[in-house]
Amino acid sequence: MEIAQQAIPLPISTIAERLGICAEQIEPYGRFKAKIPLNVLEARPYRREGRLVLVTAVSPTPAGEGKTTTTVGLGDALTRLGEKAMLCLREPALGPVFGMKGGAAGGGYAQVIPMEDINLHFTGDFPAIAAANNLLAAMIDNHIFHGNALGIDPRRVTWRRVLDVNDRTLRDIVTGLGGINNGLPREAGFDIVPASEVMAVFCLATSLADLRDRLGNIVIGRTYDKRPVLARNLKAHGAMAALLRDALAPNLVQTMEHTPAFVHGGPFANIAHGTNTVIATQAALGLADWVVTEAGFGADLGAEKYFDIVCRRYGLRPAVSVVVTTVRAMKYHGGVEVADLTAPDVTAVRRGLVNLERHVETLREVFGQKVVVAINHRAEDAPDEVDTILEAAAAMGVRAVEARHFAEGGAGAEDLARAVLEVASDDPAEPTYAYPLDGSLWDKLRDVASKVYRAKDINASAAIRRTLRQLEDEGFGELPVCVAKTQYSFSTDPKLRGAPEGHIVDVREVRLSAGAEFVVMVCGSIMTMPGLPARPSAESIDVLPDGSIVGLF
Amino acid sequence: MEIAQQAIPLPISTIAERLGICAEQIEPYGRFKAKIPLNVLEARPYRREGRLVLVTAVSPTPAGEGKTTTTVGLGDALTRLGEKAMLCLREPALGPVFGMKGGAAGGGYAQVIPMEDINLHFTGDFPAIAAANNLLAAMIDNHIFHGNALGIDPRRVTWRRVLDVNDRTLRDIVTGLGGINNGLPREAGFDIVPASEVMAVFCLATSLADLRDRLGNIVIGRTYDKRPVLARNLKAHGAMAALLRDALAPNLVQTMEHTPAFVHGGPFANIAHGTNTVIATQAALGLADWVVTEAGFGADLGAEKYFDIVCRRYGLRPAVSVVVTTVRAMKYHGGVEVADLTAPDVTAVRRGLVNLERHVETLREVFGQKVVVAINHRAEDAPDEVDTILEAAAAMGVRAVEARHFAEGGAGAEDLARAVLEVASDDPAEPTYAYPLDGSLWDKLRDVASKVYRAKDINASAAIRRTLRQLEDEGFGELPVCVAKTQYSFSTDPKLRGAPEGHIVDVREVRLSAGAEFVVMVCGSIMTMPGLPARPSAESIDVLPDGSIVGLF
């Protein structure tokens, strides 16, 4: 954080001008953030030259492997090598900042800035998404209160409210208590904003009209005779789209080394699809020659969804996929406990390599990707530990490079950038996918589970199977599936490290996201509303009388 | 709304420059909104020449009497007369925009712009306030969940969550259901953001350090042995202040005629204290010769609290108070039903004048104010109806002026501005107050009830009286009281129009706001979370593919 506070940013108008956008065309938010209006972006359509680099990772340790820092470092290194590069990142949620996570805008000398703003309120996109989500919720209960002309079954309302705070006590609540003036009591609950379907819709919409239309398609629950009720039936989608109008323009910021970055939209990858807005990525491909983007958590989660949900739908073709790993993560997957990860242990690294190998294999064989492995350097790494990973990569026939952007900025990632430039396809083919869209929802999940998670089978209660058949009968069978699953394992058991196989994926819940156009399969126990730890980082975040914020990292 | 969409604003940097603030010193939010950093304002301290005009009103009809339009019109008229004038207004809440109210940034040719932005997300102050409020709530339940070292009694937690949406079903809820991982079940509830104590703290803080200190003083509930638990005991106040740091800088916008306006903070006047931030008002007095501000709802609510809570604490001395009335409101108080208010009815106007007379008398005799009456013109007003009001004012010895700013902009309010310039005190004395601070809380409420509401007495249950005594024992007896009461009547019965007297004010609930430094007395039934009507305006708000928003008014 201190490093970020010392970085000297360029005026955001200068960054925009480097992308060919006049200062007069941007909407500044302070001096170092701006929204780029959609009509300005529409005048710069996608160009064949714009090449997309996907940054993904091994299954992470609880601290994360530095996917965002690597994305930033790679972008800065490409810039240093004379390439016209740009980043596309997600916006961090506010809730986790006050929990365990601290900020999420990169770290060390590989950060997007202004880091404090990005981690706190930024340009107001998350509050706008929450407002749209909660307006719909209020209109549902209000409709029921005022006579319920649509015949909404209060027990079958699936639409949940959202807040951008880690608050476990809001997961399961009863609303409408206190008498007849307060509505009808029913079971309800809150998710965190990044888990909202409105967030997914926001990230997958291609225009304001498309956004409005998708919002209208949201299924909020069922009538007493079990027919779906849409947001458009409640006439909520117009007002929701109005609330999101300004937010839909991508946010432009810069790295500490002045590489332009769109930071826009922020769905979690363990409970949602996990990548920034399609609008930002498409726009970036029209503005830069190299667009580096990241997909959340390990390749089993973020990358799988990026290919199967996003790339397929929008014709995106990554020229190369970068898999971020650390010595630390390999030891973790080799069975070392978190407290012992700093001690050198080549044997453990060797045991843990199965996790990296599995992800690389998936990317190459399931999704047809060219792959580069980035070993995100940490001070305590022993040379023979790093060599062990490099050798394993060589054995797989994959380029692997150590990257030192955290300590050295873009200069430390030049080798990585050169590897990316060499490996990247000049004319990327369409990716291959884990499943075809025309199978059943069950088959799609089974394909993901067998090809990506290497599970033996998937399992679900009779009620969930019935729900899936009902969704297919209603015409939702053509949608892709979006798996909500722990990020710590290929399986649904976060304790199963390495590269487990032969496990069973248990489907605990199915949520239709008709607006986002996917069906969420909640596998294992995964929380859509996090809690705070015993000592939340909020306790040490503070602001001094002069306005400087401390404790954010 | 169409008028506002057609208005051509000046760049906000130009508006700032007219106030003597360089373009480089402001934080732009788009081209027509900016935050003025606190250190920039601190360099321009309060000047003796800055004179404050308070705009208040009669007890309103459900549609309101145009207090904000009059404030805007008066400011524009002062500008037209060559005075250096500036406005201080509250920010509208989002919730009511989607309910019945439509926007709240003035109307006709007397608006602050950009109206859409101000009514939707503006510069993000409300979301920041909600985030700070809800972080504290999460930290309370999290503390209880992780062992409850402070011994917080879950049944005695008084801190409520907030959302900026009209959602009646969130008033009374049970949280923490669903098993041991989800916390401890307890009764809880949501208020709308303008009712939050954080909003009041935000509006009454004089600096970032003062804000942080007041946030730390918030009492969130009681321990099992009934001792107060403070936000600082939970170490929440630093993070809350960090969340509010940027919001605390006043928002600069302009009227359609380019008069500068601070629009900052937005507590409701029926459930909170009802005026914009003290920081904005104090700063405006350092930047302009005339500062026109408004206090919410009728003078019994907004003005009473402005004098007794705000002016007393911060040494503010209004040079004149403007009471806004309409022919329509006089007929309403004369007994005419809302549907019939457009038909001329001089007799009803005459009957209704008691409401205006009562408010004028209160301002003069209780608060020691010089008064001007503004008759906010409406197209259907009959000349003899207006004359009736003018004659009544003359009989009271009060200057009264018809103002036509809604249809004519500042030109239509020049007579009003001239009256204000003539009546305003050159060297305003300290106002007088409804009660001294050293009496008991009970006596303070009784003074307000007898002097301002003309009630016969106040009444409360034994439990509430016990609570008041307890607060006094704990050292909160020196605080002023903040009455939450219907805006439609001097009494607690919204149906009792005109100028009722001899009624009883029933205290339903007491809420300590130790951070805001007042004790809220909830009198009669007043909702701190509104509901939506059967046909919410959200149903007709929409956004066109080109981005224009319809239905906001």
CSV table of C-alpha atoms in Angstrom, one decimal, chain A residues 23-31 33 94 98 116-117 120-122 124 127-128 131 134-135 137-139 141-142 145-146 161-178 180-184 190 208-209 212 234-246 527 531-549, chain B residues 23-31 33 94 98 116-117 120-122 124 127-128 131 134-135 137-139 141-142 145-146 161-178 180-184 190 208-209 212 234-246 527 531-549:
chain,number,residue,atom,x,y,z
A,23,ALA,CA,-9.7,14.2,-23.0
A,24,GLU,CA,-13.0,15.8,-23.9
A,25,GLN,CA,-14.6,12.4,-24.5
A,26,ILE,CA,-14.0,10.9,-21.1
A,27,GLU,CA,-16.1,11.2,-17.9
A,28,PRO,CA,-13.5,12.0,-15.2
A,29,TYR,CA,-14.0,10.7,-11.6
A,30,GLY,CA,-11.4,12.7,-9.8
A,31,ARG,CA,-8.0,13.1,-11.7
A,33,LYS,CA,-10.2,7.6,-12.8
A,94,LEU,CA,-15.9,-3.9,-0.7
A,98,PHE,CA,-12.9,-5.4,5.6
A,116,GLU,CA,-7.4,3.1,-2.3
A,117,ASP,CA,-10.2,4.3,-4.5
A,120,LEU,CA,-13.2,1.4,-1.6
A,121,HIS,CA,-16.0,3.0,-3.7
A,122,PHE,CA,-14.3,3.5,-7.0
A,124,GLY,CA,-19.9,3.5,-7.8
A,127,PRO,CA,-23.6,0.3,-5.3
A,128,ALA,CA,-25.5,0.8,-8.6
A,131,ALA,CA,-29.5,-0.7,-5.9
A,134,ASN,CA,-32.6,-4.5,-4.2
A,135,LEU,CA,-35.1,-2.4,-6.1
A,137,ALA,CA,-36.5,-7.3,-4.4
A,138,ALA,CA,-38.6,-4.5,-3.0
A,139,MET,CA,-40.9,-4.5,-6.1
A,141,ASP,CA,-42.6,-8.0,-2.0
A,142,ASN,CA,-44.5,-4.8,-2.8
A,145,PHE,CA,-48.3,-6.8,-0.5
A,146,HIS,CA,-50.6,-4.9,-2.9
A,161,ARG,CA,-31.2,-9.2,-1.8
A,162,VAL,CA,-27.5,-8.1,-1.8
A,163,LEU,CA,-25.1,-6.0,0.2
A,164,ASP,CA,-21.4,-5.5,-0.3
A,165,VAL,CA,-20.5,-6.5,3.2
A,166,ASN,CA,-19.4,-9.8,4.7
A,167,ASP,CA,-22.3,-10.5,7.0
A,168,ARG,CA,-23.1,-14.1,7.7
A,169,THR,CA,-26.2,-13.3,9.7
A,170,LEU,CA,-28.0,-12.1,6.6
A,171,ARG,CA,-27.7,-15.4,4.8
A,172,ASP,CA,-31.0,-16.8,6.1
A,173,ILE,CA,-33.5,-14.4,7.5
A,174,VAL,CA,-37.3,-13.9,7.8
A,175,THR,CA,-38.7,-10.7,6.4
A,176,GLY,CA,-42.1,-9.0,6.7
A,177,LEU,CA,-42.6,-9.5,10.4
A,178,GLY,CA,-44.2,-6.9,12.7
A,180,ILE,CA,-49.9,-6.3,8.4
A,181,ASN,CA,-48.3,-2.9,7.5
A,182,ASN,CA,-44.9,-4.6,7.0
A,183,GLY,CA,-45.9,-7.1,4.3
A,184,LEU,CA,-46.1,-10.8,4.3
A,190,PHE,CA,-28.8,-11.6,1.3
A,208,LEU,CA,-27.5,-0.7,-22.7
A,209,ALA,CA,-30.4,-2.2,-24.7
A,212,ARG,CA,-32.2,-3.9,-20.2
A,234,LEU,CA,-43.1,-6.6,-12.5
A,235,LYS,CA,-42.1,-3.8,-14.9
A,236,ALA,CA,-38.8,-3.5,-12.9
A,237,HIS,CA,-36.3,-3.8,-15.7
A,238,GLY,CA,-36.5,-0.3,-17.1
A,239,ALA,CA,-35.8,1.3,-13.7
A,240,MET,CA,-33.0,-1.3,-13.0
A,241,ALA,CA,-31.4,-0.4,-16.4
A,242,ALA,CA,-31.7,3.3,-15.6
A,243,LEU,CA,-29.9,2.7,-12.3
A,244,LEU,CA,-27.1,0.9,-14.2
A,245,ARG,CA,-26.8,3.3,-17.2
A,246,ASP,CA,-23.8,5.2,-16.0
A,527,MET,CA,-21.3,-19.5,0.6
A,531,GLY,CA,-18.6,-14.0,7.0
A,532,LEU,CA,-16.0,-11.9,8.8
A,533,PRO,CA,-13.1,-13.6,10.7
A,534,ALA,CA,-12.6,-13.3,14.4
A,535,ARG,CA,-10.3,-10.3,13.8
A,536,PRO,CA,-11.6,-8.6,10.8
A,537,SER,CA,-9.2,-6.3,9.0
A,538,ALA,CA,-11.7,-3.5,9.5
A,539,GLU,CA,-10.4,-3.3,13.1
A,540,SER,CA,-7.1,-2.1,11.8
A,541,ILE,CA,-8.2,0.1,8.9
A,542,ASP,CA,-8.3,3.7,9.9
A,543,VAL,CA,-8.0,7.2,8.5
A,544,LEU,CA,-5.7,9.9,9.9
A,545,PRO,CA,-6.8,13.5,10.3
A,546,ASP,CA,-4.9,14.4,7.1
A,547,GLY,CA,-7.0,11.9,5.2
A,548,SER,CA,-4.5,9.2,4.7
A,549,ILE,CA,-5.9,5.7,5.1
B,23,ALA,CA,-10.0,24.2,-11.5
B,24,GLU,CA,-7.0,22.2,-10.3
B,25,GLN,CA,-8.2,22.1,-6.8
B,26,ILE,CA,-11.5,20.4,-7.4
B,27,GLU,CA,-12.3,16.6,-7.8
B,28,PRO,CA,-14.4,16.4,-10.9
B,29,TYR,CA,-17.1,13.7,-11.1
B,30,GLY,CA,-17.9,13.9,-14.8
B,31,ARG,CA,-18.1,17.5,-16.2
B,33,LYS,CA,-20.3,17.7,-10.6
B,94,LEU,CA,-32.7,7.0,-4.0
B,98,PHE,CA,-38.7,4.9,-7.2
B,116,GLU,CA,-30.7,12.9,-13.2
B,117,ASP,CA,-27.3,12.4,-11.6
B,120,LEU,CA,-29.7,8.7,-9.0
B,121,HIS,CA,-26.2,7.9,-7.7
B,122,PHE,CA,-24.6,11.4,-7.7
B,124,GLY,CA,-21.7,8.1,-4.1
B,127,PRO,CA,-23.7,4.3,-0.7
B,128,ALA,CA,-20.7,5.2,1.4
B,131,ALA,CA,-21.5,0.9,3.7
B,134,ASN,CA,-23.7,-1.9,7.5
B,135,LEU,CA,-20.1,-2.6,8.3
B,137,ALA,CA,-23.8,-4.0,11.9
B,138,ALA,CA,-21.8,-6.9,10.5
B,139,MET,CA,-19.1,-6.3,13.1
B,141,ASP,CA,-23.0,-9.7,14.9
B,142,ASN,CA,-19.6,-11.0,14.1
B,145,PHE,CA,-20.6,-14.9,16.8
B,146,HIS,CA,-16.9,-15.1,17.7
B,161,ARG,CA,-29.0,-1.9,9.0
B,162,VAL,CA,-29.9,0.5,6.2
B,163,LEU,CA,-30.7,0.4,2.5
B,164,ASP,CA,-31.6,3.2,0.1
B,165,VAL,CA,-34.7,1.6,-1.1
B,166,ASN,CA,-38.4,1.7,0.0
B,167,ASP,CA,-38.9,-1.8,1.3
B,168,ARG,CA,-41.4,-2.3,4.1
B,169,THR,CA,-40.7,-6.0,4.5
B,170,LEU,CA,-37.2,-5.1,5.9
B,171,ARG,CA,-38.6,-3.1,8.8
B,172,ASP,CA,-38.9,-6.1,11.1
B,173,ILE,CA,-36.8,-9.2,10.4
B,174,VAL,CA,-35.1,-12.0,12.1
B,175,THR,CA,-31.5,-12.6,11.2
B,176,GLY,CA,-29.0,-15.3,11.8
B,177,LEU,CA,-31.2,-18.3,10.9
B,178,GLY,CA,-30.1,-21.4,9.1
B,180,ILE,CA,-24.7,-22.4,13.8
B,181,ASN,CA,-22.6,-21.2,10.8
B,182,ASN,CA,-24.9,-18.2,10.3
B,183,GLY,CA,-24.6,-16.6,13.6
B,184,LEU,CA,-27.1,-16.1,16.4
B,190,PHE,CA,-33.5,-2.0,8.2
B,208,LEU,CA,-12.6,14.1,9.3
B,209,ALA,CA,-11.2,13.8,12.8
B,212,ARG,CA,-14.2,9.6,13.3
B,234,LEU,CA,-15.8,-2.8,18.4
B,235,LYS,CA,-12.9,-0.9,16.7
B,236,ALA,CA,-15.3,-0.1,13.9
B,237,HIS,CA,-15.0,3.7,13.8
B,238,GLY,CA,-11.7,3.9,11.9
B,239,ALA,CA,-12.9,1.8,9.1
B,240,MET,CA,-16.2,3.6,9.0
B,241,ALA,CA,-14.4,6.9,8.8
B,242,ALA,CA,-12.2,5.5,6.0
B,243,LEU,CA,-15.3,4.6,4.1
B,244,LEU,CA,-16.6,8.1,4.5
B,245,ARG,CA,-13.4,10.1,3.8
B,246,ASP,CA,-14.1,11.0,0.2
B,527,MET,CA,-41.8,4.9,9.7
B,531,GLY,CA,-42.9,1.3,1.6
B,532,LEU,CA,-43.6,1.5,-2.1
B,533,PRO,CA,-47.1,2.4,-3.3
B,534,ALA,CA,-49.3,0.1,-5.4
B,535,ARG,CA,-48.0,1.6,-8.5
B,536,PRO,CA,-44.4,2.6,-7.8
B,537,SER,CA,-42.9,5.2,-10.1
B,538,ALA,CA,-40.2,2.6,-10.8
B,539,GLU,CA,-42.7,0.9,-13.1
B,540,SER,CA,-42.6,3.9,-15.5
B,541,ILE,CA,-38.9,4.8,-15.2
B,542,ASP,CA,-36.9,3.5,-18.1
B,543,VAL,CA,-33.8,4.1,-20.2
B,544,LEU,CA,-33.8,4.3,-24.0
B,545,PRO,CA,-31.1,2.6,-26.0
B,546,ASP,CA,-29.4,6.1,-26.5
B,547,GLY,CA,-29.1,6.4,-22.8
B,548,SER,CA,-31.8,8.9,-22.1
B,549,ILE,CA,-33.8,8.3,-19.0
